[in-house]
mmCIF file of C-alpha atoms and ligand atoms in Angstrom:
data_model
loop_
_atom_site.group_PDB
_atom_site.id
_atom_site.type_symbol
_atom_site.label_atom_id
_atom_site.label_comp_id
_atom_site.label_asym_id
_atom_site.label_seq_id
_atom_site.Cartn_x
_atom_site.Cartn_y
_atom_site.Cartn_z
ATOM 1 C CA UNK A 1 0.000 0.000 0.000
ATOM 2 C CA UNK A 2 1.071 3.363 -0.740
ATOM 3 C CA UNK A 3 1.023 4.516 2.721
ATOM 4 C CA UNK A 4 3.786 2.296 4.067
ATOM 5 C CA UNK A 5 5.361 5.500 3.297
ATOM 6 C CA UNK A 6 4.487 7.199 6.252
ATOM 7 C CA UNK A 7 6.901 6.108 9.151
ATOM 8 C CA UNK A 8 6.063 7.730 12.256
ATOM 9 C CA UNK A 9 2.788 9.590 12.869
ATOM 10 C CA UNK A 10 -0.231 10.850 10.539
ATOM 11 C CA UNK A 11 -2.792 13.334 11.670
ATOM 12 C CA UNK A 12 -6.318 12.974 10.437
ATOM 13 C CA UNK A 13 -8.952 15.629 10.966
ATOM 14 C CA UNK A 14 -12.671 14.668 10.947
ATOM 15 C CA UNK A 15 -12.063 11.052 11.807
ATOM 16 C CA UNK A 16 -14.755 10.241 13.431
ATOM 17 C CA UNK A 17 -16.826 9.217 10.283
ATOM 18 C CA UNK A 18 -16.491 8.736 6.166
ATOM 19 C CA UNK A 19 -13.329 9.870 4.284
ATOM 20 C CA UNK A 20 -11.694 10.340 7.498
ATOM 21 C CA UNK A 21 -12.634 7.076 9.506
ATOM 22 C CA UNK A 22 -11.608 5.426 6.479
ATOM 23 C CA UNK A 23 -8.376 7.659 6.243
ATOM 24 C CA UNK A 24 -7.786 5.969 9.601
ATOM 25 C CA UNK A 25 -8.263 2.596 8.981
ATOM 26 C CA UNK A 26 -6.009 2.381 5.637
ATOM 27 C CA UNK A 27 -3.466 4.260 6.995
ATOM 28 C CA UNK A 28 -3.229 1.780 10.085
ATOM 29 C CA UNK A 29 -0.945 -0.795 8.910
ATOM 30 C CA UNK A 30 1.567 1.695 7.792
ATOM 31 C CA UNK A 31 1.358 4.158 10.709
ATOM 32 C CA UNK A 32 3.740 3.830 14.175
ATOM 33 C CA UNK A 33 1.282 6.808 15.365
ATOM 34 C CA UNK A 34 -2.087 8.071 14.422
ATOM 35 C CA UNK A 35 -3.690 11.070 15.633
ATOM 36 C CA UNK A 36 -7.383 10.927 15.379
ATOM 37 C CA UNK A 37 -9.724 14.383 15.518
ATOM 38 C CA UNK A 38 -13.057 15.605 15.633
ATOM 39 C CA UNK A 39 -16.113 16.549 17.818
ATOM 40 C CA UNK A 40 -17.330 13.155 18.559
ATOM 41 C CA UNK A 41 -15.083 12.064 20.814
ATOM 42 C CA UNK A 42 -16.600 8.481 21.586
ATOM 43 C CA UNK A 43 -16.720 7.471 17.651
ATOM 44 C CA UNK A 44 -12.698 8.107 18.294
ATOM 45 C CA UNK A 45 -12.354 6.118 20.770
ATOM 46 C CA UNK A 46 -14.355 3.442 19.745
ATOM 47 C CA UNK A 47 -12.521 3.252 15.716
ATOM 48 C CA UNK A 48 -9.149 3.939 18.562
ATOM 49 C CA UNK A 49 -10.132 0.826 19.982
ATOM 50 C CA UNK A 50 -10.467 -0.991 16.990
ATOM 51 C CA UNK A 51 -7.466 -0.288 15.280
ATOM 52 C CA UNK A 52 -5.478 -0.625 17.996
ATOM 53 C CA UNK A 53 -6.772 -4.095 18.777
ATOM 54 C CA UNK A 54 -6.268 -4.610 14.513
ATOM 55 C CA UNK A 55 -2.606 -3.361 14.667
ATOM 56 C CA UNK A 56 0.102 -4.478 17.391
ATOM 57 C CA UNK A 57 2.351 -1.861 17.995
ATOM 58 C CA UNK A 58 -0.037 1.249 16.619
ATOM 59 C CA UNK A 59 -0.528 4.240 18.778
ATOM 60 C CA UNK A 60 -4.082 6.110 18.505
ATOM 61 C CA UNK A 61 -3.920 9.255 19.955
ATOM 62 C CA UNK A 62 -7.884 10.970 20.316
ATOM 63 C CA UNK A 63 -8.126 14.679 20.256
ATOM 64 C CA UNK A 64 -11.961 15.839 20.852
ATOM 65 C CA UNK A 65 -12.087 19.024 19.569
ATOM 66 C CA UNK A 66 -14.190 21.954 17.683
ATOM 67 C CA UNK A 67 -11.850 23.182 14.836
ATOM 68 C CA UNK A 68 -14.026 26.200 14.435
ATOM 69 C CA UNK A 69 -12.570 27.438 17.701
ATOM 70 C CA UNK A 70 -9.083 29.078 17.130
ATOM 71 C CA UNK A 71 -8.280 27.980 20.799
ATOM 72 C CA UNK A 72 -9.452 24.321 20.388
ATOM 73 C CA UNK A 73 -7.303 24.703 17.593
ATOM 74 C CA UNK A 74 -4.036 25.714 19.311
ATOM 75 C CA UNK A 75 -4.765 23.290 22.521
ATOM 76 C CA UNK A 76 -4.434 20.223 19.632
ATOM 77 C CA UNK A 77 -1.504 21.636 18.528
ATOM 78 C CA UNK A 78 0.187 22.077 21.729
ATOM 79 C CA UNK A 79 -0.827 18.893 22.517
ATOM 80 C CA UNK A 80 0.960 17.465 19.366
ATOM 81 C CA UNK A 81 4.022 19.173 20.299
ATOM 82 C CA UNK A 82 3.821 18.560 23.815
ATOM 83 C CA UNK A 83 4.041 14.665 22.818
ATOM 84 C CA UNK A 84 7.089 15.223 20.893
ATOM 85 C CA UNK A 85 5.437 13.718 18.292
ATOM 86 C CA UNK A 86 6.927 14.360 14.025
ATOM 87 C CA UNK A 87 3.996 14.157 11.772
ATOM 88 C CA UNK A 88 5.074 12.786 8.610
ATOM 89 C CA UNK A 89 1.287 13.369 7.392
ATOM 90 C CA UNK A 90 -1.184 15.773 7.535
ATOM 91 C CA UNK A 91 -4.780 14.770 6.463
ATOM 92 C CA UNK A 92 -6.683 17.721 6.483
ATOM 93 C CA UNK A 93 -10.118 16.304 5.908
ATOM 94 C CA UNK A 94 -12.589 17.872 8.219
ATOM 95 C CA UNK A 95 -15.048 19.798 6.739
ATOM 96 C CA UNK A 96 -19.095 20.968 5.823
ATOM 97 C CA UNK A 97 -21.133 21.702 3.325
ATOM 98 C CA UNK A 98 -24.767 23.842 2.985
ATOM 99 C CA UNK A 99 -26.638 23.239 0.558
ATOM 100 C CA UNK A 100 -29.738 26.112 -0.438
ATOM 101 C CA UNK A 101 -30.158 29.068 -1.468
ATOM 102 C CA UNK A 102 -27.802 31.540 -0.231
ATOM 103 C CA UNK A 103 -30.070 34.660 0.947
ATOM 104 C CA UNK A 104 -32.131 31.399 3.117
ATOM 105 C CA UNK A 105 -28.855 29.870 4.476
ATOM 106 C CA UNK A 106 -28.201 30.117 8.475
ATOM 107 C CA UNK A 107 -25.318 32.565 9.194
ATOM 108 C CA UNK A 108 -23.883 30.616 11.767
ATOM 109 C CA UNK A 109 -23.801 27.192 9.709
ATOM 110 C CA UNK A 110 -22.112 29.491 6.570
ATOM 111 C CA UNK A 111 -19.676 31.195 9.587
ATOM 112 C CA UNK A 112 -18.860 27.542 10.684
ATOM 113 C CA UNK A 113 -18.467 26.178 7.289
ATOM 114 C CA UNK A 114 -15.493 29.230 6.318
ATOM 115 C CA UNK A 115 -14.038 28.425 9.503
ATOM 116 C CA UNK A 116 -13.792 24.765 9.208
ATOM 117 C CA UNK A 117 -13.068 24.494 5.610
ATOM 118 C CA UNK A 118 -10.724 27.367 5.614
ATOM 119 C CA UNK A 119 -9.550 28.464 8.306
ATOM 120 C CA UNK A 120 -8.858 25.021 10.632
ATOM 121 C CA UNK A 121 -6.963 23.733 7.381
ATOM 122 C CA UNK A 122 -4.791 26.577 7.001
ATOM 123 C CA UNK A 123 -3.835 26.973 10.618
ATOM 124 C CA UNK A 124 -3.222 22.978 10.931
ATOM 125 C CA UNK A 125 -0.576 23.293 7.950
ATOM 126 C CA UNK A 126 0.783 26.037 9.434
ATOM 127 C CA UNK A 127 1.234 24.487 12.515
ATOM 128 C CA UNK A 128 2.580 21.475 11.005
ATOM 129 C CA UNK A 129 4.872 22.479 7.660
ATOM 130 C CA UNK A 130 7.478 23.578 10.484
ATOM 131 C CA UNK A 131 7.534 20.149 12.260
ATOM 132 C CA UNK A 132 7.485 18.570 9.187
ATOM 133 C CA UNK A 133 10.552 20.751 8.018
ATOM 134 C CA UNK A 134 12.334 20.092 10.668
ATOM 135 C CA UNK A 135 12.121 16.340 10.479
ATOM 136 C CA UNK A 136 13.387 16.666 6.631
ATOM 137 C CA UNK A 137 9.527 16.194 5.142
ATOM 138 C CA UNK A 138 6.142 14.960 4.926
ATOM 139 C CA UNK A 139 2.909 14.932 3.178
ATOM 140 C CA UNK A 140 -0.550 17.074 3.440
ATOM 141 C CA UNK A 141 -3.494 15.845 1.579
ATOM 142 C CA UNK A 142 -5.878 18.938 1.726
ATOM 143 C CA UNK A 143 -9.534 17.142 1.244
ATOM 144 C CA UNK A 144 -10.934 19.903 -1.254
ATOM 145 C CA UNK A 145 -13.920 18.707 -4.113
ATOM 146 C CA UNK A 146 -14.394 18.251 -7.562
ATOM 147 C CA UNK A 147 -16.547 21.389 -6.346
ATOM 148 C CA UNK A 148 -13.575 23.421 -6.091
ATOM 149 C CA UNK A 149 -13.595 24.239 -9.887
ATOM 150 C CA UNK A 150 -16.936 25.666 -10.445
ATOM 151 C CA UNK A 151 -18.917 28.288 -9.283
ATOM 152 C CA UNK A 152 -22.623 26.047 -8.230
ATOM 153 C CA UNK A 153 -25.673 27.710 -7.493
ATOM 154 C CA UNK A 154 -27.171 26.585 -3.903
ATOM 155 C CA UNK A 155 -23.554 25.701 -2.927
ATOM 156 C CA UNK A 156 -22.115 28.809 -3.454
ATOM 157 C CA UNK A 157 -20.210 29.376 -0.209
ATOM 158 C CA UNK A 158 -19.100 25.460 0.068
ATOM 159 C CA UNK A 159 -17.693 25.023 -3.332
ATOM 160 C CA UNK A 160 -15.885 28.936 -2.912
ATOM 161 C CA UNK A 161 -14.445 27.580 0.355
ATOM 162 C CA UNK A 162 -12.922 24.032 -1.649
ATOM 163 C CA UNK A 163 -11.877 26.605 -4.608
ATOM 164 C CA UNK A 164 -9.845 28.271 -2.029
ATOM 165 C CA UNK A 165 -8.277 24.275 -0.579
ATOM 166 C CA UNK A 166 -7.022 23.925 -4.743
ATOM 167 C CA UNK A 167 -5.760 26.873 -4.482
ATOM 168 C CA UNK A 168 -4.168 27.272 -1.514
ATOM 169 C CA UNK A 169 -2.818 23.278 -1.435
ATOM 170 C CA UNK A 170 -1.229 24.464 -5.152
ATOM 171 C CA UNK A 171 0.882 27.175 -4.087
ATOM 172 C CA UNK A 172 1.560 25.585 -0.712
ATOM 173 C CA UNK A 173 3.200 22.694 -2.712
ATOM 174 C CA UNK A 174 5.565 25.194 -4.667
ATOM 175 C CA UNK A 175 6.873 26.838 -1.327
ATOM 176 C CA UNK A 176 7.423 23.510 0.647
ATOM 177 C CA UNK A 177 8.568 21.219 -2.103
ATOM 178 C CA UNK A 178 12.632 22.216 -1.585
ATOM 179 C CA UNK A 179 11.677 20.727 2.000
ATOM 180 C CA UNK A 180 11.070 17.375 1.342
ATOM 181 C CA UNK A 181 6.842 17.941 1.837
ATOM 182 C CA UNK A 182 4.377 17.132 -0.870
ATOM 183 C CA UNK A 183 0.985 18.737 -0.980
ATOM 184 C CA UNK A 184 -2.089 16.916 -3.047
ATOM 185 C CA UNK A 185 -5.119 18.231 -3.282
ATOM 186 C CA UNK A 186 -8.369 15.461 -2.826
ATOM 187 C CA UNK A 187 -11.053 16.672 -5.008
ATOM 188 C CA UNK A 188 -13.486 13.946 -5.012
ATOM 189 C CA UNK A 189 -16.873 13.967 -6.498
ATOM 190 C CA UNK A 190 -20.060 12.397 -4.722
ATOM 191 C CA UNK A 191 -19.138 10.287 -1.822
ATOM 192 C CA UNK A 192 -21.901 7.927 0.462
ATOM 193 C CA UNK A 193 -20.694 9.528 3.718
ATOM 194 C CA UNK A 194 -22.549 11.848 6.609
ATOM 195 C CA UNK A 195 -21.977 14.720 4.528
ATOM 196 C CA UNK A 196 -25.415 15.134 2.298
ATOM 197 C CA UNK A 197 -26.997 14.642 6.043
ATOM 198 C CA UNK A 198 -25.019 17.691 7.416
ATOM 199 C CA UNK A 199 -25.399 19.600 4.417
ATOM 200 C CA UNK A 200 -29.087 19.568 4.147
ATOM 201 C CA UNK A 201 -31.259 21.922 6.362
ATOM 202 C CA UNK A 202 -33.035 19.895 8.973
ATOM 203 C CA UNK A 203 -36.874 18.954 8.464
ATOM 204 C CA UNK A 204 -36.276 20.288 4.751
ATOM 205 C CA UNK A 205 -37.334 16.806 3.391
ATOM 206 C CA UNK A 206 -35.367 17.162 0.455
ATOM 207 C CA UNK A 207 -32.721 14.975 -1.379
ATOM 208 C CA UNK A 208 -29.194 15.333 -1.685
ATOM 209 C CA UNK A 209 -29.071 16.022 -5.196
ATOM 210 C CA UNK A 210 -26.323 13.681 -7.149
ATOM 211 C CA UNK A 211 -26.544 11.263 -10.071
ATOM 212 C CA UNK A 212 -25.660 8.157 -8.103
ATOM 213 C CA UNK A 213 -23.720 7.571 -11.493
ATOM 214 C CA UNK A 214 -21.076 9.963 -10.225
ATOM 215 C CA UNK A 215 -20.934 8.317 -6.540
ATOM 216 C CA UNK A 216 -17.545 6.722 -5.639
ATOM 217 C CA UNK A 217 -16.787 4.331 -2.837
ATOM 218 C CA UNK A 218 -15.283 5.930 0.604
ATOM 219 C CA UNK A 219 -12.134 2.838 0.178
ATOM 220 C CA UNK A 220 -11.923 3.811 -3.253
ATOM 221 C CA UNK A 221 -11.595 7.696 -2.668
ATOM 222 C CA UNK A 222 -8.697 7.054 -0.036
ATOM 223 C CA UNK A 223 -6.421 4.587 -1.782
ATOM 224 C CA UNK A 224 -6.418 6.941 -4.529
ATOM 225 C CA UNK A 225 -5.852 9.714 -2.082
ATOM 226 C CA UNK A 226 -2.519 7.891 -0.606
ATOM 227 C CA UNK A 227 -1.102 6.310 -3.793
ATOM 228 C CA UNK A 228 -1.357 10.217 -5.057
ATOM 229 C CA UNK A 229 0.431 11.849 -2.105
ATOM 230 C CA UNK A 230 2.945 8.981 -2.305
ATOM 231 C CA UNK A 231 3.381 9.818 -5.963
ATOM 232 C CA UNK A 232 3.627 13.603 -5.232
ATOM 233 C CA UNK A 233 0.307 14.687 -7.811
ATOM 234 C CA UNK A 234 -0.632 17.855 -7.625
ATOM 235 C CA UNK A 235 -4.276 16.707 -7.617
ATOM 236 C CA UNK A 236 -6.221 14.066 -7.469
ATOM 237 C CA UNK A 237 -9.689 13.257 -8.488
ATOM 238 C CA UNK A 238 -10.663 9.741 -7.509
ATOM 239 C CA UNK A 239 -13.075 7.299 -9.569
ATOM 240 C CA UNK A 240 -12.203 7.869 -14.028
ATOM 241 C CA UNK A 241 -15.669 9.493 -13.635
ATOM 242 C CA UNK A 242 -14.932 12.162 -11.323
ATOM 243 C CA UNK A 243 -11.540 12.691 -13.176
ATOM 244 C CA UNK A 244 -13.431 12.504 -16.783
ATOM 245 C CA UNK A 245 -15.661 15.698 -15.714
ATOM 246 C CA UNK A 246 -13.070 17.163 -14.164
ATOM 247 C CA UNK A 247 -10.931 17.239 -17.348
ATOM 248 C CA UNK A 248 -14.326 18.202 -19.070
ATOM 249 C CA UNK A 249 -14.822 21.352 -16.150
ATOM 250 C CA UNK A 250 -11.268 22.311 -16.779
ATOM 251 C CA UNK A 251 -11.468 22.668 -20.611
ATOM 252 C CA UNK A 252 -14.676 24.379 -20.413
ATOM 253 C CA UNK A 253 -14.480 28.560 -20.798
ATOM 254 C CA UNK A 254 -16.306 30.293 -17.986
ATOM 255 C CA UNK A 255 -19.268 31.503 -20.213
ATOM 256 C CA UNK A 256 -20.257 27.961 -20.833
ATOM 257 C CA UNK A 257 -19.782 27.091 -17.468
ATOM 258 C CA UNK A 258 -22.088 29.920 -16.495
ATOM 259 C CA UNK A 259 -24.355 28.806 -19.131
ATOM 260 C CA UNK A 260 -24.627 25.095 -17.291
ATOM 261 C CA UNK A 261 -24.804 26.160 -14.030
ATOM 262 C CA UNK A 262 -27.805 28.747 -14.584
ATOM 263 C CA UNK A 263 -29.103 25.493 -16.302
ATOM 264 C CA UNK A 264 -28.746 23.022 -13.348
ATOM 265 C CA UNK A 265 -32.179 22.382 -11.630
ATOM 266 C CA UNK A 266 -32.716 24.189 -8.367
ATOM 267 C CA UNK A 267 -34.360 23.583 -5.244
HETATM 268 N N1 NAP B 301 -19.020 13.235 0.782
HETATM 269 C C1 NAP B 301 -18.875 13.937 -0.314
HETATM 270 O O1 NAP B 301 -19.699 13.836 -1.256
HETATM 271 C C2 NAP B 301 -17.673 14.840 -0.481
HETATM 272 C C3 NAP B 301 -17.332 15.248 -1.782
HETATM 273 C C4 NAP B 301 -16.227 16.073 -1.938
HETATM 274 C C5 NAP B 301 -15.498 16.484 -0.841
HETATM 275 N N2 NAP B 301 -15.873 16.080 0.411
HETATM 276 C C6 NAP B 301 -15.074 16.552 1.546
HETATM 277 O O2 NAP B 301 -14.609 15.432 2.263
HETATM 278 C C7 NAP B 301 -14.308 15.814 3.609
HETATM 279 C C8 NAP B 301 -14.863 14.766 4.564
HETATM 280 O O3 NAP B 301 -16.265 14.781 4.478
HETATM 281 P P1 NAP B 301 -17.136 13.448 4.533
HETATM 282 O O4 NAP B 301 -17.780 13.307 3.207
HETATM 283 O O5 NAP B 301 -16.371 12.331 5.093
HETATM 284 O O6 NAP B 301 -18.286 13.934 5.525
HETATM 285 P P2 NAP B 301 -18.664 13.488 7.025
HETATM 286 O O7 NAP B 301 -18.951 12.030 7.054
HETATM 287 O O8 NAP B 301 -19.746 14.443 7.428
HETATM 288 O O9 NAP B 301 -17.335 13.777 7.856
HETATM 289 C C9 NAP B 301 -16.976 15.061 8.266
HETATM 290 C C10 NAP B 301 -15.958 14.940 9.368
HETATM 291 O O10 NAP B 301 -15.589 16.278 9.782
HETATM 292 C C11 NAP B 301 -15.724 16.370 11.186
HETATM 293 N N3 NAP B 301 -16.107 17.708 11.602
HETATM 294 C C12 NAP B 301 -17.221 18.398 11.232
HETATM 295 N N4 NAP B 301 -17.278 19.571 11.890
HETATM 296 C C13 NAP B 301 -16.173 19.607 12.698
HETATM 297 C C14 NAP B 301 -15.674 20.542 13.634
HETATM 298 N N5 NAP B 301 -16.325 21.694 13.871
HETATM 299 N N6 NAP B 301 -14.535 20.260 14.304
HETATM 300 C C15 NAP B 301 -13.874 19.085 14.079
HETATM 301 N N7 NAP B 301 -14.286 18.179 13.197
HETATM 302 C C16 NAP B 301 -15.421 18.426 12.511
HETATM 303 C C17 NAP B 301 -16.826 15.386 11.539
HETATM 304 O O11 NAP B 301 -16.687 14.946 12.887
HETATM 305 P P3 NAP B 301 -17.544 15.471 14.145
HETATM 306 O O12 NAP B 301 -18.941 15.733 13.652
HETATM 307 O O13 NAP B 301 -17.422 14.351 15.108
HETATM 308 O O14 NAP B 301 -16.838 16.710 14.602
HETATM 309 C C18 NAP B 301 -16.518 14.236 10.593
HETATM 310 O O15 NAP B 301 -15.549 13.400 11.162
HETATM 311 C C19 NAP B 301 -14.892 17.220 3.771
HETATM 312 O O16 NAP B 301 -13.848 18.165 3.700
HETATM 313 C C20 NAP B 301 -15.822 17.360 2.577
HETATM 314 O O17 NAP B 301 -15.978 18.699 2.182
HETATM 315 C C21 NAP B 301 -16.930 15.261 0.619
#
């Protein structure tokens, strides 16, 4: 597997369900540490227990935290440093989407969403790079979305905040690579996780919209995610369907794109 890479210790945000659970359990085998984080600290400790029992010799570390909060932020931090621990991975997975119409969304789900999706990621890699620097390198896979290169109506602030994880995890990549780090961006498409559930306004009775065409497996998302970090890409968009639209997306000029998008049915 492509993460035997990974020697000493991987962070994973938003472990505590889909990509990231299954983050965790793939990296496992390959792992001497893993540092598990999110909210729900007992769905931590229970895939903590599991692993551990799964793989002799693995460390699972639980942080329970709120990565919206700047100081929940620093306390996971301090807590990484204060266990001497080298990350030779950052996972930066945690994150939210709403889905509806803009002017109707909830301020403090959108406020949650730019802090999760933008600013927990950047201040983790900031945190981080330096460790990894020191220890002569590492990898960051930035979760971002096949979202990330289009401008989509109803999802307006959620596919603005993955534009911004392409972007940043691009440039990020330039500026570390003479260190020995990698950066890859994870754009997926349509994944069967808790997502759609958190995304949706509650009691609105409505769908997660997604041709089930498009959907790609959780295991399949992730071993495409490690074998890309491990081969340094730039980006990677998991399932050749997901990566087939994405080439489409990219060759498109923004007036067409416009054109599709004021097309795409609305609720
Ligand atoms: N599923 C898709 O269709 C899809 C497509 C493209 C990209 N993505 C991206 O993939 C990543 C993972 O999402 P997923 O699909 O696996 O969804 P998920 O099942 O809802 O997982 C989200 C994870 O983020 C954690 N999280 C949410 N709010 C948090 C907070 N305030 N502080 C700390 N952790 C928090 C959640 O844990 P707690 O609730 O326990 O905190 C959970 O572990 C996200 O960045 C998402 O944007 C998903």
């Amino acid at each position: 597997m492509s993460a035997q890479d990974i020697r000493r210790c991987a962070v994973v945000t938003g472990a505590s369900s889909g990509l990231g659970e299954e983050f965790a359990r793939q990296l496992a085998p390959a792992c001497r540490t893993l540092v598990l984080i999110a909210r729900r600290g007992e769905r931590l400790e229970k895939l903590a227990r599991i692993l551990r029992a799964e793989h002799a010799g693995l460390e699972v570390g639980v942080l329970s935290a709120d990565l919206t909060d700047p100081s929940a932020r620093e306390a996971v931090i301090a807590k990484i440093a204060a266990a001497k621990l080298q990350p030779d991975l950052l996972v930066n997975n945690a994150g939210m989407g709403d889905y509806g119409e803009f002017s109707e969304a909830e301020w403090p789900k959108l406020e949650s969403m730019l802090k999760l999706n933008i600013e927990a990621l950047t201040h983790l890699a900031h945190a981080l790079v330096p460790l990894m620097k020191a220890g002569g390198g590492g990898s960051i896979i930035n979760v971002s979305s096949l979202a990330s290169l289009l401008p989509i109506p109803d999802f307006a602030v959620y596919a603005a905040t993955k534009a911004y994880v392409t972007s940043f995890s691009e440039a990020l990549r330039i500026e570390v690579a003479p260190h020995g780090i990698s950066v890859t961006a994870l754009c997926p498409g349509p994944v069967h996780t808790e997502f759609g559930e958190v995304a949706m306004k509650e009691g609105s009775g409505n769908k997660f919209p997604g041709r089930e065409f498009f959907y790609v497996e959780a295991e399949q998302v992730v071993r495409e995610a490690l074998l890309g970090a491990s081969a340094n890409r730039a980006r990677v968009f998991p399932g050749w369907q997901v990566a087939a639209a994405a080439v489409v997306i990219s060759a498109l000029p923004i007036v067409l794109i416009r054109l599709a998008m004021g097309t795409r049915p609305r609720r």
